[in-house]
CSV table of C-alpha atoms in Angstrom, one decimal:
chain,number,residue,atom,x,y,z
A,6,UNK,CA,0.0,0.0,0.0
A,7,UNK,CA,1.3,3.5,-1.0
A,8,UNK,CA,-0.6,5.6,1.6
A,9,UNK,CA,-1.7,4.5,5.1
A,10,UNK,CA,-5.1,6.6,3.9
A,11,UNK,CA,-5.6,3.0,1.7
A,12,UNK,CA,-4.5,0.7,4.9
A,13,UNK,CA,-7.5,3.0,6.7
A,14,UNK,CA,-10.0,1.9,3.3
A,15,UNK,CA,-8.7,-1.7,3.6
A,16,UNK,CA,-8.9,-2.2,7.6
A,17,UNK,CA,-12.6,-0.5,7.5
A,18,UNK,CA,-14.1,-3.3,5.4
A,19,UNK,CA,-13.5,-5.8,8.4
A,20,UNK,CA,-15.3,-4.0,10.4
A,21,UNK,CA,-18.2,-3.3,7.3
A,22,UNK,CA,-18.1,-7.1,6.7
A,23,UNK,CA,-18.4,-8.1,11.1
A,24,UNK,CA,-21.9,-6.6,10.3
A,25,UNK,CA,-21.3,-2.9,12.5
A,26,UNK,CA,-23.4,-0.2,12.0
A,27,UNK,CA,-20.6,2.3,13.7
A,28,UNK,CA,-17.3,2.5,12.7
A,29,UNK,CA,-15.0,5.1,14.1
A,30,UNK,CA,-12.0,6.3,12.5
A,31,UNK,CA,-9.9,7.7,14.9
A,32,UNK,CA,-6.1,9.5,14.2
A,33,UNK,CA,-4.3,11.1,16.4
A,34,UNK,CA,-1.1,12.8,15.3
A,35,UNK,CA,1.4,15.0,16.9
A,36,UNK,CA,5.3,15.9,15.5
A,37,UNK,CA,6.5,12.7,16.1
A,38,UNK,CA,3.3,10.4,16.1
A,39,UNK,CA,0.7,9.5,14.6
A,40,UNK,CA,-2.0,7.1,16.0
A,41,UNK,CA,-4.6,5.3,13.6
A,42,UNK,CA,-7.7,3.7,15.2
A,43,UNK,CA,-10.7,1.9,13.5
A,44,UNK,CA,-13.1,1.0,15.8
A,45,UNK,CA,-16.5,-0.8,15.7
A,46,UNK,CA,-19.8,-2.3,17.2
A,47,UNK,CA,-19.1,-5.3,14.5
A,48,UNK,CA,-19.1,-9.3,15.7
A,49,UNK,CA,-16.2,-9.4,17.0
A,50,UNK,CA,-13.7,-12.4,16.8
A,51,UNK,CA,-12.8,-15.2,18.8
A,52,UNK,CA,-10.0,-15.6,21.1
A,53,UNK,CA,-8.9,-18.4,18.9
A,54,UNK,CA,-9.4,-16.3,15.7
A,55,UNK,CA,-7.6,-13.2,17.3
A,56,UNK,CA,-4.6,-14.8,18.1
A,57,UNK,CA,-4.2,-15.9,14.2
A,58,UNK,CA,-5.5,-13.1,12.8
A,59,UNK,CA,-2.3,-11.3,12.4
A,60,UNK,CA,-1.1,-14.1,10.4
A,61,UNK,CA,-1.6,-14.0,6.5
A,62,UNK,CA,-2.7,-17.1,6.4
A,63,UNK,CA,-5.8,-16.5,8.5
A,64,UNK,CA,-8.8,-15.3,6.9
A,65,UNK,CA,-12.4,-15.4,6.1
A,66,UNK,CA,-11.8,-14.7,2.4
A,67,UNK,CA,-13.6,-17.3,0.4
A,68,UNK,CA,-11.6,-16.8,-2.9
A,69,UNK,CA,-8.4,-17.3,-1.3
A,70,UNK,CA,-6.4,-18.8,1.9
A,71,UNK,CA,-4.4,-15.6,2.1
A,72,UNK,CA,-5.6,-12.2,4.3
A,73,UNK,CA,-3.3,-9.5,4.3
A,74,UNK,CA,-4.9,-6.7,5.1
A,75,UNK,CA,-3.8,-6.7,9.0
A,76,UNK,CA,-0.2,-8.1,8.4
A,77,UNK,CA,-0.2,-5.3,5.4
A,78,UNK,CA,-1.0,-2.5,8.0
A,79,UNK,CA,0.9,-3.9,10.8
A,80,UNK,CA,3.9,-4.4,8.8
A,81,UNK,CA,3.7,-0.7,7.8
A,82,UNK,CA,3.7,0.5,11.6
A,83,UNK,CA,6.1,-1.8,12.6
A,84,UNK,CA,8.6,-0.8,10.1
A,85,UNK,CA,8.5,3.0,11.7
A,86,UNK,CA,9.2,1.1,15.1
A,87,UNK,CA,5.6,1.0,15.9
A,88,UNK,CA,3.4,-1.4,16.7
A,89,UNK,CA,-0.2,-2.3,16.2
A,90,UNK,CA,-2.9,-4.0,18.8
A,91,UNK,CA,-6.2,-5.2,18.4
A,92,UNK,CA,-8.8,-5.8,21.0
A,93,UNK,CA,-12.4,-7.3,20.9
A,94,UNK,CA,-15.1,-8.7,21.9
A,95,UNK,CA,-17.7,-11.4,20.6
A,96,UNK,CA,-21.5,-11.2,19.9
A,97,UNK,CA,-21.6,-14.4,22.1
A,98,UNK,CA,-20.4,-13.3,25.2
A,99,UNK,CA,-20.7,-9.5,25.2
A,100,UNK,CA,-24.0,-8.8,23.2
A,101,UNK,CA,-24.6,-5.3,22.8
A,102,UNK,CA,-21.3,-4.4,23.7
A,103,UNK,CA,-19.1,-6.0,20.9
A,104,UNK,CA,-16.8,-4.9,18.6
A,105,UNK,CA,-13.3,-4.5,17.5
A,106,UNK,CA,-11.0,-2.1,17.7
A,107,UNK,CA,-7.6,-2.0,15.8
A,108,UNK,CA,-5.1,0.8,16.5
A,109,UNK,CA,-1.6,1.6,15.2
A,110,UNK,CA,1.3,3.8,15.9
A,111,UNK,CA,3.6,5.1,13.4
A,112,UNK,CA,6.4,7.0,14.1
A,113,UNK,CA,6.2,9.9,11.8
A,114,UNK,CA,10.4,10.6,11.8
A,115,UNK,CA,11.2,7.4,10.7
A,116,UNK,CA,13.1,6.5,7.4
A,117,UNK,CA,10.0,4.3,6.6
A,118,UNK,CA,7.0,5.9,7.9
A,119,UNK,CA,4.4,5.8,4.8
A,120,UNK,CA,2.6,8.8,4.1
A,121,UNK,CA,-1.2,9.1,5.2
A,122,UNK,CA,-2.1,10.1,1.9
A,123,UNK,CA,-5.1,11.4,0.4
A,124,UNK,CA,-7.5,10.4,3.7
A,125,UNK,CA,-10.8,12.9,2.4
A,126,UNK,CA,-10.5,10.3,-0.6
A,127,UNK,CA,-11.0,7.3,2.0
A,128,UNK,CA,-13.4,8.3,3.9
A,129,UNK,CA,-15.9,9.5,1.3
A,130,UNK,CA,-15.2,6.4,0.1
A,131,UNK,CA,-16.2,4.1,2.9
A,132,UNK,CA,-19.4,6.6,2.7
A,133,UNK,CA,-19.8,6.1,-0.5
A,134,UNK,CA,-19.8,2.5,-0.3
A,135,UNK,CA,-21.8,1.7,3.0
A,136,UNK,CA,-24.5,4.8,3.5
A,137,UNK,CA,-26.2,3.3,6.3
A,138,UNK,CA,-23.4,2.3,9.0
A,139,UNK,CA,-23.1,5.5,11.4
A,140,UNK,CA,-19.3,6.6,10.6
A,141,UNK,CA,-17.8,9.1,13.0
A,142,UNK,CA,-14.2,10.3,11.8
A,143,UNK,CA,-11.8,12.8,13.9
A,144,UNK,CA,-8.2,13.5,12.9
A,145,UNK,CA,-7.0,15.7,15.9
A,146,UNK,CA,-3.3,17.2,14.9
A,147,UNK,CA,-1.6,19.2,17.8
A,148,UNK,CA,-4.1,21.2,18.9
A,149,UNK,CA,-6.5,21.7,15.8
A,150,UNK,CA,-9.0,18.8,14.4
A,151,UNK,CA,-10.7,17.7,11.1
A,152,UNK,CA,-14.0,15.6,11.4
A,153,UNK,CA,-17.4,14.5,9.9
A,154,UNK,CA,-20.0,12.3,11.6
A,155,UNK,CA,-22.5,11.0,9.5
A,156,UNK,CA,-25.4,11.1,12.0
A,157,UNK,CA,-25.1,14.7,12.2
A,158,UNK,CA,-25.2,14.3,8.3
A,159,UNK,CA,-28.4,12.2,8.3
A,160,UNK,CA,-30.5,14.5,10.8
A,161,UNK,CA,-30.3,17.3,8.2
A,162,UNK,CA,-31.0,15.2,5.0
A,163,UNK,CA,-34.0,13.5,6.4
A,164,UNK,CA,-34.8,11.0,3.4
A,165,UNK,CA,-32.0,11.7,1.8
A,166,UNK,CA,-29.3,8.9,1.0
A,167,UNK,CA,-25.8,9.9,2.2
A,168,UNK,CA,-24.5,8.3,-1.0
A,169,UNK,CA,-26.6,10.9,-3.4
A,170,UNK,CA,-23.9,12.5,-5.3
A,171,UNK,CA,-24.8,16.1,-4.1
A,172,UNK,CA,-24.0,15.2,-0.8
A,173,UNK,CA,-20.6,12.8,-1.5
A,174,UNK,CA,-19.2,16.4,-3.2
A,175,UNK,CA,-20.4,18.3,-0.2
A,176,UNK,CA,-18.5,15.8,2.3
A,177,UNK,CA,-15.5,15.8,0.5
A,178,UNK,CA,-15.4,20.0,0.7
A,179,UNK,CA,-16.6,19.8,3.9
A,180,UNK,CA,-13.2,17.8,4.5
A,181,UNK,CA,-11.1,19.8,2.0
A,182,UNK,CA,-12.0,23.0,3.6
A,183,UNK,CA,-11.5,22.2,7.3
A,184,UNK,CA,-7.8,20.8,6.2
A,185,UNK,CA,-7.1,24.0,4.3
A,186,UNK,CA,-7.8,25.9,7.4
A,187,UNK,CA,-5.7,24.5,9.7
A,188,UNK,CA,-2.8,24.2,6.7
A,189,UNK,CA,-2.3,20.4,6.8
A,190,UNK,CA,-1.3,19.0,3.6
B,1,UNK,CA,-17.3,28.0,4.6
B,2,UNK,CA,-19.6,24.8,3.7
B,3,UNK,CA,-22.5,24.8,6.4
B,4,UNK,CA,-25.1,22.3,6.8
B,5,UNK,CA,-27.5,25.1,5.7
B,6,UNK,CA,-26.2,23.7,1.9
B,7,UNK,CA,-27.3,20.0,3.0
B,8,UNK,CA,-30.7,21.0,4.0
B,9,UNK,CA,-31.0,23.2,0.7
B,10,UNK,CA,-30.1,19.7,-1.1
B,11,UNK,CA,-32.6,17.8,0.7
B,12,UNK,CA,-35.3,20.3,-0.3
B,13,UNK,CA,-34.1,19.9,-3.9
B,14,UNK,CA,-34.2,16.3,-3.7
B,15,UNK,CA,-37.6,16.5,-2.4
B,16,UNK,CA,-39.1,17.6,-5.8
B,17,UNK,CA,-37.7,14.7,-7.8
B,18,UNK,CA,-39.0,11.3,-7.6
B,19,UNK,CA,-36.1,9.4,-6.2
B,20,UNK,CA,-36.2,5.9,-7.7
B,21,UNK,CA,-33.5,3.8,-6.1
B,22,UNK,CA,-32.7,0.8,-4.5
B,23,UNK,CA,-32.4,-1.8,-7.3
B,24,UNK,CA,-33.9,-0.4,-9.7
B,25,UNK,CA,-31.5,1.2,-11.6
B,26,UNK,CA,-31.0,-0.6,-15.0
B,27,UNK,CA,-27.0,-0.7,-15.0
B,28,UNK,CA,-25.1,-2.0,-12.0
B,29,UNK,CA,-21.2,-1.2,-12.2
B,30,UNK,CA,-19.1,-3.3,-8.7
B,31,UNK,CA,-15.6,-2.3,-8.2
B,32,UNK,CA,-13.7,-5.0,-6.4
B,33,UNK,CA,-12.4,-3.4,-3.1
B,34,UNK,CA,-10.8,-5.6,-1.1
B,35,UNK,CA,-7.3,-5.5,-0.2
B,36,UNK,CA,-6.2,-6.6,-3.7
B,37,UNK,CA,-7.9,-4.2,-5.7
B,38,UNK,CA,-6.9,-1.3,-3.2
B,39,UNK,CA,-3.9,-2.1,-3.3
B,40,UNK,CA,-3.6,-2.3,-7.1
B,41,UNK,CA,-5.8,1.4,-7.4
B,42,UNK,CA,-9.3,0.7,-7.1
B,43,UNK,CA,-10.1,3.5,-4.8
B,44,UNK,CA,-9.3,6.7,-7.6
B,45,UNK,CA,-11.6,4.0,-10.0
B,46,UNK,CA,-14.3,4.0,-7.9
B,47,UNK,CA,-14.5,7.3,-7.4
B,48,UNK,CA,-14.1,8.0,-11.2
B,49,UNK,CA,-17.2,6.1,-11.8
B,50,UNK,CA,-19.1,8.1,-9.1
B,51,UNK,CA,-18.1,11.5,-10.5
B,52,UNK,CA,-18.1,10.3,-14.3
B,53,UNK,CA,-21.3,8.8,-14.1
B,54,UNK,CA,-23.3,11.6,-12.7
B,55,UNK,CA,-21.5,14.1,-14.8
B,56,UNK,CA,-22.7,12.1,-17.8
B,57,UNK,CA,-25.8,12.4,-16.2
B,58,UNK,CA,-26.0,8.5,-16.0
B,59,UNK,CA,-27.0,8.9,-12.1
B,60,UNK,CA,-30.9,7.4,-12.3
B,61,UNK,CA,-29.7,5.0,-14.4
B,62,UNK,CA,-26.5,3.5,-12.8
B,63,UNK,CA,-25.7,2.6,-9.4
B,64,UNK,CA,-21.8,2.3,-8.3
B,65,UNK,CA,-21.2,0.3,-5.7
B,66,UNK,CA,-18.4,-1.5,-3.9
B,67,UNK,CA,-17.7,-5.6,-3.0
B,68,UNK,CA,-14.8,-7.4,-1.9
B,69,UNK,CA,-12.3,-9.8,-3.7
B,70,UNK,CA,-14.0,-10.8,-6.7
B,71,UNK,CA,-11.1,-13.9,-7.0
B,72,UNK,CA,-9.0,-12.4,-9.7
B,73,UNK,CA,-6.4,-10.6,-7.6
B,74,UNK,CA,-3.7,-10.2,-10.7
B,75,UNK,CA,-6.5,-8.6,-12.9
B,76,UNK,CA,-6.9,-6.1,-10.3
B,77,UNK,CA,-8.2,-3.2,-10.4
B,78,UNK,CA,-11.6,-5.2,-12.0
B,79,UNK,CA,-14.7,-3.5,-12.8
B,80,UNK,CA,-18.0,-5.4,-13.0
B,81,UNK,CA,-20.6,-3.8,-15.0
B,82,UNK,CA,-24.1,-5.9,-14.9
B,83,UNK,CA,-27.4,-5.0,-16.7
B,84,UNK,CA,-30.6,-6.9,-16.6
B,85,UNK,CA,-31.1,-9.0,-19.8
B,86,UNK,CA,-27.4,-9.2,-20.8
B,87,UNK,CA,-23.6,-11.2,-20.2
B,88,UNK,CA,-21.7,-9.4,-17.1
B,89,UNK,CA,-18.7,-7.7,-18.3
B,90,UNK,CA,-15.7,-8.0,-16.5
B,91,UNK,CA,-13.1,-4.9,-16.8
B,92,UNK,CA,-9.6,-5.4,-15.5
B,93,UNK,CA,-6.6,-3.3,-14.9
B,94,UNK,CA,-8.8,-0.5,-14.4
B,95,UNK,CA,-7.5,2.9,-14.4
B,96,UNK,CA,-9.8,6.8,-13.9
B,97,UNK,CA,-8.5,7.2,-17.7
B,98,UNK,CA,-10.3,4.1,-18.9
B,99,UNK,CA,-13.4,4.7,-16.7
B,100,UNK,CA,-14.0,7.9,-18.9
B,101,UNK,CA,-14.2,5.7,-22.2
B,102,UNK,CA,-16.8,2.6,-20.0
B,103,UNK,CA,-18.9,5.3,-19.4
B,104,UNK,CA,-19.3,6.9,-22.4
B,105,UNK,CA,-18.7,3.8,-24.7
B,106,UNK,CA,-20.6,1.0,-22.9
B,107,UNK,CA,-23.2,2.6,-20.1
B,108,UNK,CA,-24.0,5.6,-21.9
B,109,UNK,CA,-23.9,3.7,-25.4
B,110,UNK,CA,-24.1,0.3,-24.7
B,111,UNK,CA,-21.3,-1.1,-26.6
B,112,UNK,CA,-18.6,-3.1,-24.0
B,113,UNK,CA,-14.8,-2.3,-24.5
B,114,UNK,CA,-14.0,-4.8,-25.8
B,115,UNK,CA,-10.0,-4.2,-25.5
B,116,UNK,CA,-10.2,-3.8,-21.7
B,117,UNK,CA,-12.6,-6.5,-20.8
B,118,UNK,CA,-11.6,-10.0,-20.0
B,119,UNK,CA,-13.9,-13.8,-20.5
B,120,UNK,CA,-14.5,-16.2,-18.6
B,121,UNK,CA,-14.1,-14.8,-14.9
């Protein structure tokens, strides 16, 4: 992956395809650091399947017996010196309060610290893509912060998909803009 | 400054069209987004599709939508386009250059490309 904004794109589907209806996409970014986290209210896994599930070889593709989309992103925060966690809980034993969150630290300094990328691009994406699941994103850096959270979306469109094309434009400015303001690039 | 005032202005413009959706639209196009096809550049090919197709004004009669790995990973990025009645057509090594010829060649005129398409999948 070329951008850590496509790890985000990638890592986000786990959580569309453990059945959540929130996903939070959390980064947190100083001079030094920056901390990704994707959270959500999905399935959850196992303790069995959580212990594999950094290996490529674990997945729940059916078109193949290779996953890389966690060893891809962990790989890329490990290589800064970094590392990445993942915590969760199952359906079975925690009901309501399941989910899975993933989060990674990248240190920014480092020879091989990956660029975030184009991360307006992702997240309209993941809008885009699933228009019902509740996404809340926040990208505090220093003291300023960049956000959108679809619910607050929704309340104002009424009927209105998220996914109308009107409204996919206006997100994406909505992004643009508050980046431009604070002068992140 | 973008405000929310501009998403309620397009909700009241959207209330004076009949919204048909869900379904029913006669053209599906799937871009394959799992960690293959993001990997290989699926993400600037969806979003060609979704700005291409509504600037062709194509938007009531194509949905774009997303799926995982469609099994194909070296093809990658790979367009499906479906449409009630006829074969699927399977794009690959899809880039937002070639989008711009789909859409205007095979879901606004309804002839396939041939050149990028690929059989049997």
């Amino acid at each position: 992956m070329k951008e850590l904004s496509l790890n985000i794109l990638d890592i986000a589907q786990n959580s569309v395809k453990a059945g959540a209806d929130k996903i939070d996409v959390l980064l947190e970014e100083n001079e030094e650091t920056l901390v990704i986290s994707i959270a959500d209210n999905g399935c959850g896994m196992s303790e069995e399947f959580l212990k594999n599930v950094q290996d490529p070889f674990c997945t729940t593709r059916t078109t193949r017996k290779v996953g890389m989309g966690i060893p891809l992103f962990k790989l890329a925060a490990e290589q800064t010196e970094g590392n990445l966690t993942i915590t969760s809980k199952t359906k079975e034993k925690f009901s309501d309060e399941s989910g899975t969150t993933i989060t990674a630290l990248f240190y920014k300094n480092h020879i091989d610290f990956t660029v975030l990328g184009d991360i307006v691009s992702t997240i309209v994406t993941l809008i885009q893509g699933q228009p019902d699941i509740h996404w809340h994103f926040n990208h505090k850096i220093n003291k300023d912060e960049v956000g959108v959270d679809t619910d607050e979306l929704k309340s104002v469109l009424g009927d209105v998909p998220l996914d109308n094309f009107e409204v996919i434009c206006w997100i994406k400015e909505y992004l643009e803009e508050q980046y431009n303001e604070i002068g992140y690039n | 400054m973008k405000s929310l005032a501009e998403l309620a202005a397009i909700r009241e413009k959207m209330q004076n069209k009949v919204v048909i959706r869900d379904g029913s639209s006669e053209i599906r196009v799937v871009v394959g987004m799992a960690t293959c096809g993001i990997a290989a550049g699926a993400r600037p090919v969806l979003n060609a599709f979704v700005e291409g197709v509504n600037e062709a004004g194509l938007a009531d009669k194509v949905a774009v939508t997303q799926t995982g790995c469609i099994g194909v990973c070296q093809f990658e990025p790979i367009v499906e386009v479906f449409e009630a009645g006829k074969e699927k057509v399977t794009y690959a090594h899809m880039d937002a250059e070639k989008v711009k010829r789909v859409i205007q060649e095979h879901l606004k005129n309804g002839k396939p490309v041939a050149e990028y398409a690929i059989t049997n999948v």
